[in-house]
Short mmCIF file of C-alpha atoms and ligand atoms in Angstrom, two decimals:
data_model
loop_
_atom_site.label_atom_id
_atom_site.label_comp_id
_atom_site.label_asym_id
_atom_site.label_seq_id
_atom_site.Cartn_x
_atom_site.Cartn_y
_atom_site.Cartn_z
CA MET A 1 9.08 -30.97 54.01
CA ASP A 2 10.09 -27.95 56.05
CA ILE A 3 8.28 -25.03 54.46
CA THR A 4 10.24 -22.34 56.31
CA GLU A 5 13.54 -23.84 55.20
CA LEU A 6 12.29 -24.15 51.64
CA SER A 7 11.08 -20.56 51.57
CA ASP A 8 14.36 -19.28 53.06
CA LYS A 9 16.29 -21.05 50.31
CA ILE A 10 14.01 -19.69 47.61
CA ILE A 11 14.46 -16.13 48.87
CA VAL A 12 18.24 -16.38 48.54
CA GLY A 13 17.79 -17.66 44.98
CA ASP A 14 18.60 -21.36 45.46
CA ARG A 15 17.59 -22.90 42.12
CA ARG A 16 17.13 -26.42 43.42
CA ALA A 17 14.82 -25.15 46.12
CA LEU A 18 12.92 -23.19 43.46
CA ALA A 19 12.58 -26.29 41.26
CA ARG A 20 11.38 -28.34 44.24
CA ALA A 21 8.87 -25.67 45.17
CA ILE A 22 7.48 -25.58 41.63
CA THR A 23 7.13 -29.37 41.72
CA LEU A 24 5.23 -28.94 44.98
CA VAL A 25 2.78 -26.38 43.57
CA GLU A 26 2.26 -28.58 40.50
CA SER A 27 1.40 -31.63 42.56
CA GLY A 28 -2.20 -32.75 42.78
CA ARG A 29 -1.77 -34.58 46.08
CA ALA A 30 -3.84 -33.15 48.93
CA ASP A 31 -0.91 -32.99 51.39
CA HIS A 32 1.24 -31.29 48.75
CA ARG A 33 -1.53 -28.82 48.00
CA ALA A 34 -1.65 -27.87 51.67
CA GLN A 35 2.14 -27.46 51.83
CA ALA A 36 2.12 -25.45 48.60
CA ALA A 37 -0.56 -23.15 50.00
CA ALA A 38 1.50 -22.66 53.18
CA LEU A 39 4.59 -21.91 51.12
CA MET A 40 2.80 -19.33 48.98
CA GLU A 41 1.42 -17.73 52.14
CA THR A 42 4.94 -17.52 53.61
CA LEU A 43 6.35 -15.94 50.47
CA LYS A 44 3.59 -13.42 49.91
CA THR A 45 5.42 -10.73 51.86
CA VAL A 46 8.55 -10.90 49.70
CA GLU A 47 8.79 -7.50 48.09
CA LYS A 48 10.95 -8.26 45.10
CA GLN A 49 9.10 -7.60 41.88
CA ALA A 50 9.98 -9.14 38.56
CA ILE A 51 8.66 -7.87 35.27
CA ARG A 52 6.27 -10.59 34.20
CA VAL A 53 6.06 -10.79 30.43
CA GLY A 54 3.39 -12.95 28.78
CA LEU A 55 4.41 -14.03 25.30
CA SER A 56 2.10 -15.62 22.78
CA GLY A 57 2.36 -16.72 19.18
CA THR A 58 1.36 -19.53 16.88
CA PRO A 59 3.75 -22.49 16.40
CA GLY A 60 6.58 -21.60 14.03
CA VAL A 61 6.43 -17.86 14.61
CA GLY A 62 9.75 -18.04 16.45
CA LYS A 63 8.84 -18.10 20.15
CA SER A 64 11.65 -20.34 21.31
CA THR A 65 14.20 -18.57 19.10
CA PHE A 66 13.00 -15.24 20.46
CA ILE A 67 12.99 -16.32 24.10
CA GLU A 68 16.47 -17.72 23.73
CA SER A 69 17.93 -14.59 22.07
CA PHE A 70 15.98 -12.20 24.25
CA GLY A 71 16.80 -14.17 27.41
CA MET A 72 20.51 -14.26 26.55
CA MET A 73 20.50 -10.52 25.92
CA LEU A 74 18.99 -9.94 29.37
CA THR A 75 21.37 -12.29 31.18
CA ALA A 76 24.31 -10.60 29.41
CA ARG A 77 23.13 -7.40 31.10
CA GLY A 78 23.32 -9.18 34.45
CA LEU A 79 19.57 -9.73 34.72
CA ARG A 80 18.15 -13.08 35.88
CA VAL A 81 15.50 -14.57 33.64
CA ALA A 82 12.94 -17.29 34.29
CA VAL A 83 10.98 -18.94 31.49
CA LEU A 84 7.69 -20.68 32.24
CA ALA A 85 4.97 -21.93 29.94
CA VAL A 86 1.24 -22.44 29.83
CA ASP A 87 0.70 -25.17 27.31
CA PRO A 88 -2.91 -25.78 26.38
CA SER A 89 -1.92 -28.79 24.27
CA SER A 90 -0.56 -30.70 27.27
CA ALA A 91 -4.18 -31.39 28.12
CA ARG A 92 -4.49 -33.40 24.92
CA SER A 93 -1.10 -34.93 24.38
CA GLY A 94 -0.01 -35.39 27.98
CA GLY A 95 3.37 -34.06 26.89
CA SER A 96 4.64 -30.55 26.80
CA ILE A 97 5.93 -28.63 23.84
CA LEU A 98 6.44 -25.25 25.45
CA GLY A 99 9.18 -24.13 27.80
CA ASP A 100 11.12 -27.17 26.65
CA LYS A 101 14.83 -26.90 27.34
CA THR A 102 15.77 -28.63 24.09
CA ARG A 103 14.13 -25.74 22.25
CA MET A 104 16.38 -23.26 24.05
CA GLU A 105 19.63 -25.06 24.55
CA ARG A 106 21.95 -22.11 24.93
CA LEU A 107 19.66 -20.35 27.36
CA SER A 108 19.14 -23.50 29.41
CA ARG A 109 22.90 -23.67 30.01
CA ASP A 110 23.05 -20.01 31.02
CA PRO A 111 23.51 -19.68 34.81
CA GLY A 112 21.39 -16.53 34.77
CA ALA A 113 18.39 -18.36 33.34
CA PHE A 114 15.88 -20.81 34.74
CA ILE A 115 13.60 -22.69 32.34
CA ARG A 116 10.66 -24.75 33.40
CA PRO A 117 8.36 -26.59 30.98
CA SER A 118 4.59 -26.42 31.24
CA PRO A 119 3.08 -28.71 33.88
CA SER A 120 1.03 -31.50 32.32
CA GLN A 121 -2.45 -31.31 33.69
CA SER A 122 -5.79 -32.46 32.46
CA HIS A 123 -7.14 -28.97 31.84
CA LEU A 124 -5.95 -25.48 31.12
CA GLY A 125 -7.35 -24.20 34.41
CA GLY A 126 -5.07 -26.57 36.33
CA VAL A 127 -2.02 -25.66 34.27
CA ALA A 128 -2.75 -21.96 34.67
CA ARG A 129 -3.23 -22.02 38.45
CA ARG A 130 0.05 -23.83 38.92
CA THR A 131 1.93 -21.59 36.54
CA ARG A 132 0.64 -18.53 38.36
CA ASP A 133 2.15 -19.91 41.59
CA ALA A 134 5.39 -20.73 39.75
CA VAL A 135 5.57 -17.11 38.55
CA ALA A 136 5.27 -15.90 42.15
CA LEU A 137 7.96 -18.39 43.21
CA CYS A 138 10.38 -17.12 40.54
CA GLU A 139 9.66 -13.60 41.64
CA ALA A 140 10.38 -14.47 45.28
CA ALA A 141 13.62 -16.11 44.11
CA GLY A 142 14.73 -12.72 42.81
CA PHE A 143 14.38 -13.14 39.05
CA ASP A 144 14.27 -9.81 37.26
CA ALA A 145 12.14 -11.00 34.36
CA VAL A 146 9.71 -13.89 34.14
CA LEU A 147 8.73 -14.82 30.59
CA ILE A 148 5.53 -16.84 30.34
CA GLU A 149 5.14 -18.51 27.00
CA THR A 150 1.93 -19.75 25.43
CA VAL A 151 0.62 -20.81 22.05
CA GLY A 152 -1.92 -18.61 20.31
CA VAL A 153 -5.03 -20.72 20.52
CA GLY A 154 -7.48 -18.52 22.40
CA GLN A 155 -8.24 -19.29 26.04
CA SER A 156 -4.61 -19.75 27.05
CA GLU A 157 -3.78 -16.15 26.13
CA THR A 158 -6.38 -14.86 28.52
CA VAL A 159 -4.97 -16.80 31.45
CA VAL A 160 -1.40 -15.81 30.61
CA ALA A 161 -2.45 -12.15 30.34
CA GLU A 162 -3.98 -12.54 33.81
CA MET A 163 -0.59 -13.41 35.28
CA SER A 164 1.54 -10.95 33.30
CA ASP A 165 2.41 -7.29 33.67
CA ILE A 166 2.95 -6.97 29.95
CA PHE A 167 1.47 -9.07 27.17
CA VAL A 168 3.51 -9.48 24.00
CA LEU A 169 2.18 -10.97 20.80
CA LEU A 170 4.75 -12.44 18.46
CA LEU A 171 3.78 -12.54 14.78
CA ALA A 172 5.42 -13.62 11.56
CA PRO A 173 5.44 -11.49 8.39
CA ALA A 174 2.20 -12.01 6.48
CA GLY A 175 2.33 -13.15 2.87
CA GLY A 176 -0.67 -11.14 1.69
CA ASP A 177 -2.59 -8.15 2.98
CA GLU A 178 -4.54 -10.08 5.57
CA LEU A 179 -4.04 -9.47 9.27
CA GLN A 180 -3.27 -13.17 9.85
CA GLY A 181 -6.67 -13.74 11.41
CA VAL A 182 -5.50 -12.47 14.79
CA LYS A 183 -8.64 -12.21 16.87
CA ARG A 184 -9.64 -8.77 17.99
CA GLY A 185 -9.73 -9.91 21.62
CA ILE A 186 -6.10 -10.94 21.43
CA MET A 187 -5.11 -7.69 19.76
CA GLU A 188 -6.84 -5.86 22.59
CA MET A 189 -4.79 -7.76 25.14
CA ALA A 190 -1.44 -6.96 23.53
CA ASP A 191 0.79 -4.23 24.92
CA LEU A 192 3.43 -4.88 22.32
CA ILE A 193 3.24 -6.65 18.96
CA LEU A 194 6.56 -7.94 17.70
CA VAL A 195 6.71 -8.92 14.06
CA ASN A 196 9.54 -11.44 14.04
CA LYS A 197 11.75 -12.61 11.16
CA ALA A 198 12.47 -9.07 9.97
CA ASP A 199 15.63 -10.20 8.21
CA GLY A 200 16.81 -11.21 4.71
CA ASP A 201 14.07 -11.74 2.14
CA LEU A 202 11.39 -11.50 4.80
CA LYS A 203 12.30 -8.00 5.89
CA PRO A 204 10.01 -6.04 3.50
CA ALA A 205 7.05 -8.27 4.38
CA ALA A 206 7.81 -7.89 8.09
CA THR A 207 7.92 -4.10 7.77
CA ARG A 208 4.61 -4.09 5.87
CA THR A 209 2.96 -6.40 8.40
CA CYS A 210 4.23 -4.24 11.22
CA SER A 211 2.72 -1.07 9.78
CA ASP A 212 -0.57 -2.89 9.15
CA TYR A 213 -0.70 -3.85 12.81
CA ALA A 214 0.41 -0.43 13.98
CA GLY A 215 -2.56 0.92 12.02
CA ALA A 216 -4.92 -1.67 13.49
CA LEU A 217 -3.71 -0.90 17.02
CA ARG A 218 -4.42 2.80 16.51
CA LEU A 219 -8.04 1.95 15.77
CA LEU A 220 -8.50 0.21 19.11
CA ARG A 221 -10.07 2.06 22.01
CA LYS A 222 -7.49 3.83 24.14
CA ARG A 223 -6.88 2.03 27.41
CA PRO A 224 -6.25 3.96 30.63
CA GLN A 225 -3.22 1.80 31.41
CA ASP A 226 -1.36 2.96 28.28
CA PRO A 227 0.92 5.95 27.84
CA GLU A 228 1.06 7.75 24.50
CA GLY A 229 2.18 5.43 21.71
CA PHE A 230 1.04 2.17 23.32
CA PRO A 231 0.07 -0.49 22.43
CA LYS A 232 2.91 -0.56 19.94
CA ALA A 233 4.00 -2.71 16.99
CA MET A 234 7.65 -3.17 16.02
CA THR A 235 9.81 -5.51 13.99
CA VAL A 236 12.48 -7.82 15.41
CA SER A 237 14.69 -10.61 14.22
CA ALA A 238 15.16 -13.25 16.89
CA LEU A 239 17.58 -15.08 14.62
CA GLN A 240 19.82 -12.10 14.01
CA GLU A 241 19.23 -10.73 17.50
CA ASP A 242 18.03 -7.49 16.02
CA GLY A 243 15.60 -5.13 17.77
CA LEU A 244 15.65 -7.12 20.99
CA ALA A 245 17.24 -4.40 23.12
CA ARG A 246 14.72 -1.93 21.72
CA ALA A 247 11.87 -4.31 22.59
CA TRP A 248 13.17 -4.55 26.17
CA ASP A 249 13.48 -0.75 26.37
CA GLU A 250 9.85 -0.42 25.29
CA MET A 251 8.78 -2.98 27.89
CA THR A 252 10.64 -1.28 30.72
CA ALA A 253 9.42 2.16 29.62
CA LEU A 254 5.85 0.86 29.75
CA VAL A 255 6.37 -0.73 33.16
CA ASP A 256 8.01 2.41 34.55
CA TRP A 257 5.10 4.52 33.36
CA ARG A 258 2.57 2.12 34.83
CA ARG A 259 4.46 2.03 38.12
CA GLU A 260 4.45 5.82 38.33
CA THR A 261 0.77 6.09 37.52
CA GLY A 262 -0.39 3.26 39.77
CA HIS A 263 -1.58 1.10 36.89
CA PHE A 264 1.04 -1.55 37.62
CA ALA A 265 -0.14 -2.18 41.17
CA GLY A 266 -3.74 -1.76 40.01
CA ARG A 267 -3.38 -4.48 37.43
CA ARG A 268 -1.79 -6.88 39.91
CA ALA A 269 -4.63 -6.19 42.32
CA GLU A 270 -7.18 -6.93 39.58
CA GLN A 271 -5.33 -10.13 38.77
CA ALA A 272 -5.41 -11.22 42.42
CA ARG A 273 -9.20 -10.75 42.30
CA TYR A 274 -9.41 -12.78 39.10
CA TRP A 275 -7.42 -15.70 40.57
CA PHE A 276 -9.47 -15.59 43.74
CA GLN A 277 -12.62 -16.05 41.63
CA GLN A 278 -10.96 -18.85 39.67
CA GLU A 279 -9.94 -20.55 42.90
CA ILE A 280 -13.50 -20.44 44.21
CA ARG A 281 -14.77 -21.99 41.00
CA HIS A 282 -12.11 -24.66 41.22
CA CYS A 283 -12.91 -25.46 44.87
CA LEU A 284 -16.63 -25.73 44.14
CA LEU A 285 -16.09 -27.95 41.11
CA ALA A 286 -13.72 -30.14 43.13
CA LYS A 287 -16.55 -30.73 45.58
CA LEU A 288 -18.57 -32.29 42.75
CA GLU A 289 -15.79 -34.80 42.16
CA THR A 290 -15.83 -36.45 45.58
CA PRO A 291 -17.22 -40.04 45.75
CA ALA A 292 -19.99 -38.91 48.10
CA ALA A 293 -21.05 -36.09 45.77
CA LYS A 294 -20.96 -38.40 42.75
CA ALA A 295 -23.11 -40.99 44.52
CA MET A 296 -25.58 -38.31 45.58
CA MET A 297 -25.77 -36.96 42.03
CA GLN A 298 -26.27 -40.43 40.62
CA ASP A 299 -29.10 -41.03 43.07
CA TYR A 300 -30.80 -37.73 42.24
CA ALA A 301 -30.24 -38.25 38.52
CA GLU A 302 -32.26 -41.45 38.66
CA ARG A 303 -35.03 -39.83 40.64
CA VAL A 304 -35.09 -36.97 38.15
CA ALA A 305 -35.28 -39.46 35.29
CA THR A 306 -38.33 -41.19 36.75
CA GLY A 307 -40.04 -37.87 37.37
CA GLU A 308 -39.99 -38.24 41.15
CA VAL A 309 -38.14 -34.92 41.58
CA THR A 310 -37.80 -31.99 39.23
CA PRO A 311 -34.27 -31.17 37.99
CA THR A 312 -34.38 -27.78 39.72
CA ILE A 313 -35.26 -29.17 43.16
CA ALA A 314 -32.82 -32.05 42.77
CA ALA A 315 -29.99 -29.69 41.83
CA SER A 316 -30.63 -27.36 44.74
CA GLU A 317 -30.68 -30.35 47.12
CA VAL A 318 -27.35 -31.56 45.76
CA VAL A 319 -25.79 -28.10 46.06
CA LYS A 320 -27.13 -27.75 49.61
CA HIS A 321 -25.51 -31.00 50.70
CA LEU A 322 -22.20 -30.63 48.86
CA GLY A 323 -19.32 -31.13 51.26
CA ASP A 324 -21.53 -32.74 53.98
P1 GDP B 401 8.10 -21.55 17.78
O1 GDP B 401 7.37 -22.76 17.32
O2 GDP B 401 7.20 -20.36 17.83
O3 GDP B 401 8.85 -21.75 19.08
O4 GDP B 401 9.18 -21.18 16.65
P2 GDP B 401 10.76 -21.51 16.57
O5 GDP B 401 11.52 -20.60 17.46
O6 GDP B 401 10.95 -22.96 16.73
O7 GDP B 401 11.06 -21.06 15.07
C1 GDP B 401 10.42 -21.66 13.97
C2 GDP B 401 11.28 -21.46 12.74
O8 GDP B 401 11.41 -20.07 12.44
C3 GDP B 401 12.69 -22.01 12.92
O9 GDP B 401 13.10 -22.60 11.72
C4 GDP B 401 13.50 -20.77 13.22
O10 GDP B 401 14.85 -20.88 12.82
C5 GDP B 401 12.78 -19.73 12.39
N1 GDP B 401 12.98 -18.39 12.96
C6 GDP B 401 12.78 -18.01 14.25
N2 GDP B 401 13.09 -16.72 14.40
C7 GDP B 401 13.50 -16.26 13.19
C8 GDP B 401 13.95 -14.96 12.71
O11 GDP B 401 14.07 -13.99 13.43
N3 GDP B 401 14.24 -14.90 11.37
C9 GDP B 401 14.13 -15.96 10.54
N4 GDP B 401 14.43 -15.79 9.26
N5 GDP B 401 13.71 -17.18 10.96
C10 GDP B 401 13.41 -17.33 12.27
#
């Protein structure tokens, strides 16, 4: 594959080239990995910047309905929208449930939108690394907004937050007074909490839930990357397409403020550091998976078991000879 040709096509917004490039970065084959790395290197100088929005919520909260309505609102304004997903469940099921085009049929037919389901990989780390590259590819292809969807089950939120400029938590109206067991760590990551389904009979509950969360957010420590009033909680109805324009206004206001104050670039720089660390971990762990390393470990494991070598010495020998 000609990487220069591929990158030229991506830069002018060729969707097929973009789809091919994402397939390339998702591939586990060594030659593909090398090509993908070369492609990402070529594209790193592209200066277009999308707003990367991480979006999390438990199943049923209305993520696909929201992304569809929100995405259509943005494309109607002439903006180009990409939807990607980090699906922690693909590790278990081998299938993907997020970023699925059948969940967003109208948006998937919209020429201003590009939807890509979560790559199926054996672990979240693999999915996340590939999605991060896919985000950069969409950005190079000139998309104005990249929405990265995930399910609220812990670890996946952290990795999505590490590839997003803004992190949005989608919640449903609570039945009782409880704060839906949202973990403090996730609350602390959120820039915007959207309480969805604020329509019909659910509206009073949505309003109550929203003010509960607004109160909870006020109790959190103030972060330097937030202007006055953020993080913020507000109600929306994805179904009735209500509050979506306001949500976008809040997101762009936050991004504008962060751009002016340097926090936007600062956060991306921090994220680059984070992914560099992750990459090192990944490369080192991959070295343990080679046949030679496995044989060496097996050999040392037996010698450790018989007491011939201590575990500490054996481990340091293995580490010393990794990659020989
Ligand atoms: P996901 O699993 O988070 O992607 O949730 P879905 O988008 O599939 O929505 C789950 C259910 O909630 C569906 O029956 C939707 O029609 C419903 N739903 C989504 N958004 C709204 C909303 O704004 N108002 C109401 N009343 N129902 C909604």
